Amino acid sequence: MTHDMLHRYLFDDADVRGEVVQLQDSYQQVLSAHDYPLAVQHLLGELMAATSLLTATIKFTGDISVQLQGDGPVSLAVINGNNKQVMRGVSRWDGDIADDASLQQMLGKGYMVITLTPDEGERYQGIVSLEHPNLAACLEEYFNQSEQLPTQIQLFANGKQAAGMLLQVLPSKSAKNEDYEHLSTLTATIKAEELFTLEAEQVLHRLYHQEQVRLFDPVDVTFKCRCSRERSAAAIRTIPQAEVEQILAEEGKIEMGCEYCSVMYTFDGIDIASIYAVSPSNDTPQ
């Protein structure tokens, strides 16, 4: 099957829309930068699928960040993406985490922050507590609070693949959205193995073979880190030069590592002198 794609679909006889996302290569690239415990691998996979689904619900050009924070062994898990379905992500954890650890066992008392940053217009941020048993239920609560549109979300990840589905009532005064409950019941029967092994068309046929479903062209989901040597140099320039030169004298070099992809950027004495010789107006835009 073809991986790393998001499909949108509509029901012709109901004011209901849907999405299905299936990830493999991009998910593996997110995981490859760190030796994550299995439960954290699963969490990042679900979070990546969720971010893709969320991005597709919003008509905007810009960035999205879905971030989990808590006081448990996992203090942070975040996926950043944009309207082109370009993703990156990272998690911070401490100590041993059981392979079957639940959301609450990993995050403890935590919350989810969803931040939308359009290229034009105001930044929006929504926050919901992680009180529900899984990430999908927490996201459904987010939609209930922010959009007030009935929404069902299914999320799966196994460390190799990640996938998700979203079903949502369209804003409408029509009575046709009454079919949502029926369609929601059908969607809830989807199994992880089906999303991991079947093409999107096969998934939709299996779930809705008695419904009139219109499937749109897929969108590729890709991994890309935004780090660069120029951005690392700009970050160094925010530190007082005397402090940087002292580290340089002790270590012989300055190293800046990217938390998202683990690429290491190294700067020697000549590089540092050049960094501070450049005026801020010449900085590479972030």
GROMACS .gro file of C-alpha atoms in nm, residues 21-243:
model
  223
   21VAL     CA    1  -0.430   0.939   0.728
   22GLN     CA    2  -0.173   0.659   0.700
   23LEU     CA    3   0.192   0.717   0.793
   24GLN     CA    4   0.511   0.516   0.780
   25ASP     CA    5   0.826   0.684   0.640
   26SER     CA    6   0.758   1.027   0.790
   27TYR     CA    7   0.672   0.864   1.124
   28GLN     CA    8   0.996   0.664   1.119
   29GLN     CA    9   1.194   0.980   1.048
   30VAL     CA   10   1.042   1.147   1.355
   31LEU     CA   11   1.139   0.846   1.568
   32SER     CA   12   1.489   0.804   1.425
   33ALA     CA   13   1.643   1.102   1.605
   34HIS     CA   14   1.603   0.948   1.953
   35ASP     CA   15   1.586   0.608   2.121
   36TYR     CA   16   1.230   0.648   2.245
   37PRO     CA   17   1.060   0.396   2.476
   38LEU     CA   18   0.793   0.197   2.292
   39ALA     CA   19   0.504   0.375   2.464
   40VAL     CA   20   0.650   0.713   2.362
   41GLN     CA   21   0.689   0.587   2.005
   42HIS     CA   22   0.318   0.502   2.007
   43LEU     CA   23   0.230   0.841   2.158
   44LEU     CA   24   0.428   1.032   1.894
   45GLY     CA   25   0.266   0.826   1.619
   46GLU     CA   26  -0.083   0.903   1.744
   47LEU     CA   27   0.011   1.267   1.789
   48MET     CA   28   0.150   1.286   1.434
   49ALA     CA   29  -0.166   1.131   1.286
   50ALA     CA   30  -0.377   1.367   1.497
   51THR     CA   31  -0.183   1.674   1.381
   52SER     CA   32  -0.228   1.572   1.019
   53LEU     CA   33  -0.603   1.527   1.069
   54LEU     CA   34  -0.632   1.860   1.250
   55THR     CA   35  -0.439   2.048   0.983
   56ALA     CA   36  -0.676   1.920   0.717
   57THR     CA   37  -0.979   2.055   0.905
   58ILE     CA   38  -0.850   2.411   0.897
   59LYS     CA   39  -0.858   2.633   0.590
   60PHE     CA   40  -0.544   2.838   0.639
   61THR     CA   41  -0.188   2.882   0.518
   62GLY     CA   42   0.055   2.860   0.806
   63ASP     CA   43   0.174   2.640   1.091
   64ILE     CA   44   0.014   2.416   1.351
   65SER     CA   45   0.159   2.278   1.672
   66VAL     CA   46  -0.002   2.008   1.886
   67GLN     CA   47   0.183   1.986   2.216
   68LEU     CA   48   0.134   1.766   2.522
   69GLN     CA   49   0.284   1.880   2.852
   70GLY     CA   50   0.270   1.712   3.190
   71ASP     CA   51   0.438   1.640   3.523
   72GLY     CA   52   0.490   1.268   3.454
   73PRO     CA   53   0.789   1.081   3.306
   74VAL     CA   54   0.704   1.238   2.969
   75SER     CA   55   0.724   1.614   3.018
   76LEU     CA   56   0.673   1.704   2.652
   77ALA     CA   57   0.553   1.554   2.326
   78VAL     CA   58   0.500   1.782   2.028
   79ILE     CA   59   0.435   1.762   1.656
   80ASN     CA   60   0.477   2.073   1.444
   81GLY     CA   61   0.328   2.086   1.095
   82ASN     CA   62   0.188   2.315   0.832
   83ASN     CA   63  -0.090   2.332   0.575
   84LYS     CA   64   0.129   2.139   0.329
   85GLN     CA   65   0.135   1.840   0.567
   86VAL     CA   66   0.507   1.881   0.642
   87MET     CA   67   0.573   1.747   0.992
   88ARG     CA   68   0.843   1.719   1.257
   89GLY     CA   69   0.824   1.619   1.621
   90VAL     CA   70   1.005   1.541   1.943
   91SER     CA   71   0.942   1.417   2.296
   92ARG     CA   72   1.125   1.462   2.626
   93TRP     CA   73   1.112   1.188   2.886
   94ASP     CA   74   1.294   1.073   3.196
   95GLY     CA   75   1.325   0.730   3.355
   96ASP     CA   76   1.177   0.394   3.263
   97ILE     CA   77   0.839   0.385   3.092
   98ALA     CA   78   0.643   0.062   3.057
   99ASP     CA   79   0.565  -0.050   2.702
  100ASP     CA   80   0.193  -0.039   2.778
  101ALA     CA   81   0.196   0.287   2.975
  102SER     CA   82  -0.126   0.486   2.944
  103LEU     CA   83  -0.151   0.853   2.851
  104GLN     CA   84  -0.188   0.952   3.217
  105GLN     CA   85   0.096   0.724   3.328
  106MET     CA   86   0.325   0.897   3.078
  107LEU     CA   87   0.212   1.259   3.112
  108GLY     CA   88   0.075   1.260   3.467
  109LYS     CA   89  -0.135   1.569   3.526
  110GLY     CA   90  -0.110   1.736   3.190
  111TYR     CA   91  -0.275   1.930   2.913
  112MET     CA   92  -0.276   1.961   2.536
  113VAL     CA   93  -0.202   2.293   2.365
  114ILE     CA   94  -0.304   2.336   2.001
  115THR     CA   95  -0.153   2.646   1.841
  116LEU     CA   96  -0.251   2.772   1.496
  117THR     CA   97  -0.024   3.034   1.342
  118PRO     CA   98  -0.157   3.153   1.005
  119ASP     CA   99   0.073   3.342   0.771
  120GLU     CA  100  -0.191   3.616   0.774
  121GLY     CA  101  -0.424   3.684   1.063
  122GLU     CA  102  -0.419   3.626   1.435
  123ARG     CA  103  -0.257   3.336   1.617
  124TYR     CA  104  -0.501   3.104   1.793
  125GLN     CA  105  -0.435   2.876   2.086
  126GLY     CA  106  -0.665   2.617   2.242
  127ILE     CA  107  -0.596   2.424   2.562
  128VAL     CA  108  -0.763   2.108   2.689
  129SER     CA  109  -0.672   1.893   2.988
  130LEU     CA  110  -0.556   1.534   2.943
  131GLU     CA  111  -0.832   1.391   3.160
  132HIS     CA  112  -0.962   1.138   2.909
  133PRO     CA  113  -0.815   0.787   2.877
  134ASN     CA  114  -0.651   0.841   2.538
  135LEU     CA  115  -0.537   1.111   2.299
  136ALA     CA  116  -0.829   1.062   2.059
  137ALA     CA  117  -1.083   1.131   2.337
  138CYS     CA  118  -0.889   1.443   2.444
  139LEU     CA  119  -0.902   1.572   2.087
  140GLU     CA  120  -1.274   1.504   2.065
  141GLU     CA  121  -1.313   1.717   2.378
  142TYR     CA  122  -1.108   1.992   2.209
  143PHE     CA  123  -1.345   1.994   1.910
  144ASN     CA  124  -1.643   1.992   2.144
  145GLN     CA  125  -1.510   2.301   2.322
  146SER     CA  126  -1.369   2.499   2.030
  147GLU     CA  127  -1.571   2.402   1.722
  148GLN     CA  128  -1.887   2.271   1.889
  149LEU     CA  129  -1.920   2.024   1.604
  150PRO     CA  130  -1.973   1.654   1.678
  151THR     CA  131  -1.639   1.489   1.594
  152GLN     CA  132  -1.510   1.134   1.620
  153ILE     CA  133  -1.138   1.053   1.609
  154GLN     CA  134  -0.959   0.718   1.585
  155LEU     CA  135  -0.580   0.702   1.636
  156PHE     CA  136  -0.340   0.409   1.610
  157ALA     CA  137   0.039   0.357   1.619
  158ASN     CA  138   0.263   0.057   1.669
  159GLY     CA  139   0.617   0.198   1.641
  160LYS     CA  140   0.633   0.121   1.268
  161GLN     CA  141   0.315   0.274   1.132
  162ALA     CA  142   0.066   0.534   1.248
  163ALA     CA  143  -0.284   0.606   1.124
  164GLY     CA  144  -0.598   0.791   1.210
  165MET     CA  145  -0.951   0.875   1.105
  166LEU     CA  146  -1.170   1.177   1.168
  167LEU     CA  147  -1.545   1.207   1.118
  168GLN     CA  148  -1.715   1.543   1.166
  169VAL     CA  149  -2.052   1.707   1.114
  170LEU     CA  150  -2.039   1.992   0.866
  171PRO     CA  151  -2.180   2.328   0.978
  172SER     CA  152  -2.531   2.311   0.833
  173LYS     CA  153  -2.892   2.386   0.912
  174SER     CA  154  -2.993   2.081   0.714
  175ALA     CA  155  -3.138   1.776   0.882
  176LYS     CA  156  -2.895   1.561   0.686
  177ASN     CA  157  -2.639   1.574   0.967
  178GLU     CA  158  -2.869   1.344   1.165
  179ASP     CA  159  -2.694   1.060   0.981
  180TYR     CA  160  -2.378   1.136   1.178
  181GLU     CA  161  -2.460   0.890   1.456
  182HIS     CA  162  -2.505   0.606   1.207
  183LEU     CA  163  -2.181   0.693   1.026
  184SER     CA  164  -2.000   0.733   1.358
  185THR     CA  165  -2.105   0.384   1.462
  186LEU     CA  166  -1.966   0.244   1.137
  187THR     CA  167  -1.639   0.437   1.171
  188ALA     CA  168  -1.587   0.313   1.526
  189THR     CA  169  -1.555  -0.043   1.395
  190ILE     CA  170  -1.224   0.032   1.218
  191LYS     CA  171  -0.930  -0.173   1.341
  192ALA     CA  172  -0.566  -0.070   1.352
  193GLU     CA  173  -0.461  -0.359   1.128
  194GLU     CA  174  -0.704  -0.244   0.857
  195LEU     CA  175  -0.558   0.107   0.853
  196PHE     CA  176  -0.204  -0.033   0.854
  197THR     CA  177  -0.254  -0.278   0.565
  198LEU     CA  178  -0.537  -0.154   0.339
  199GLU     CA  179  -0.548   0.129   0.087
  200ALA     CA  180  -0.771   0.422   0.186
  201GLU     CA  181  -1.024   0.326  -0.083
  202GLN     CA  182  -1.047  -0.025   0.063
  203VAL     CA  183  -1.090   0.113   0.414
  204LEU     CA  184  -1.379   0.336   0.307
  205HIS     CA  185  -1.545   0.058   0.109
  206ARG     CA  186  -1.520  -0.177   0.405
  207LEU     CA  187  -1.674   0.080   0.641
  208TYR     CA  188  -1.928   0.252   0.417
  209HIS     CA  189  -2.010   0.014   0.132
  210GLN     CA  190  -2.379   0.105   0.156
  211GLU     CA  191  -2.313   0.480   0.159
  212GLN     CA  192  -2.242   0.729  -0.118
  213VAL     CA  193  -1.885   0.842  -0.044
  214ARG     CA  194  -1.686   1.094  -0.248
  215LEU     CA  195  -1.309   1.050  -0.206
  216PHE     CA  196  -1.078   1.339  -0.295
  217ASP     CA  197  -0.720   1.327  -0.421
  218PRO     CA  198  -0.472   1.248  -0.144
  219VAL     CA  199  -0.214   1.485   0.003
  220ASP     CA  200   0.138   1.360   0.079
  221VAL     CA  201   0.253   1.380   0.441
  222THR     CA  202   0.629   1.435   0.476
  223PHE     CA  203   0.892   1.488   0.742
  224LYS     CA  204   1.121   1.789   0.721
  225CYS     CA  205   1.324   1.955   0.993
  226ARG     CA  206   1.364   2.331   0.976
  227CYS     CA  207   1.702   2.345   1.144
  228SER     CA  208   2.002   2.492   0.959
  229ARG     CA  209   2.352   2.615   1.027
  230GLU     CA  210   2.226   2.970   0.974
  231ARG     CA  211   1.956   2.936   1.239
  232SER     CA  212   2.206   2.786   1.482
  233ALA     CA  213   2.439   3.080   1.420
  234ALA     CA  214   2.153   3.321   1.485
  235ALA     CA  215   2.082   3.143   1.814
  236ILE     CA  216   2.448   3.173   1.918
  237ARG     CA  217   2.437   3.544   1.845
  238THR     CA  218   2.169   3.589   2.112
  239ILE     CA  219   2.425   3.482   2.376
  240PRO     CA  220   2.673   3.743   2.504
  241GLN     CA  221   2.992   3.712   2.305
  242ALA     CA  222   3.210   3.689   2.617
  243GLU     CA  223   3.022   3.376   2.733
   0.00000   0.00000   0.00000
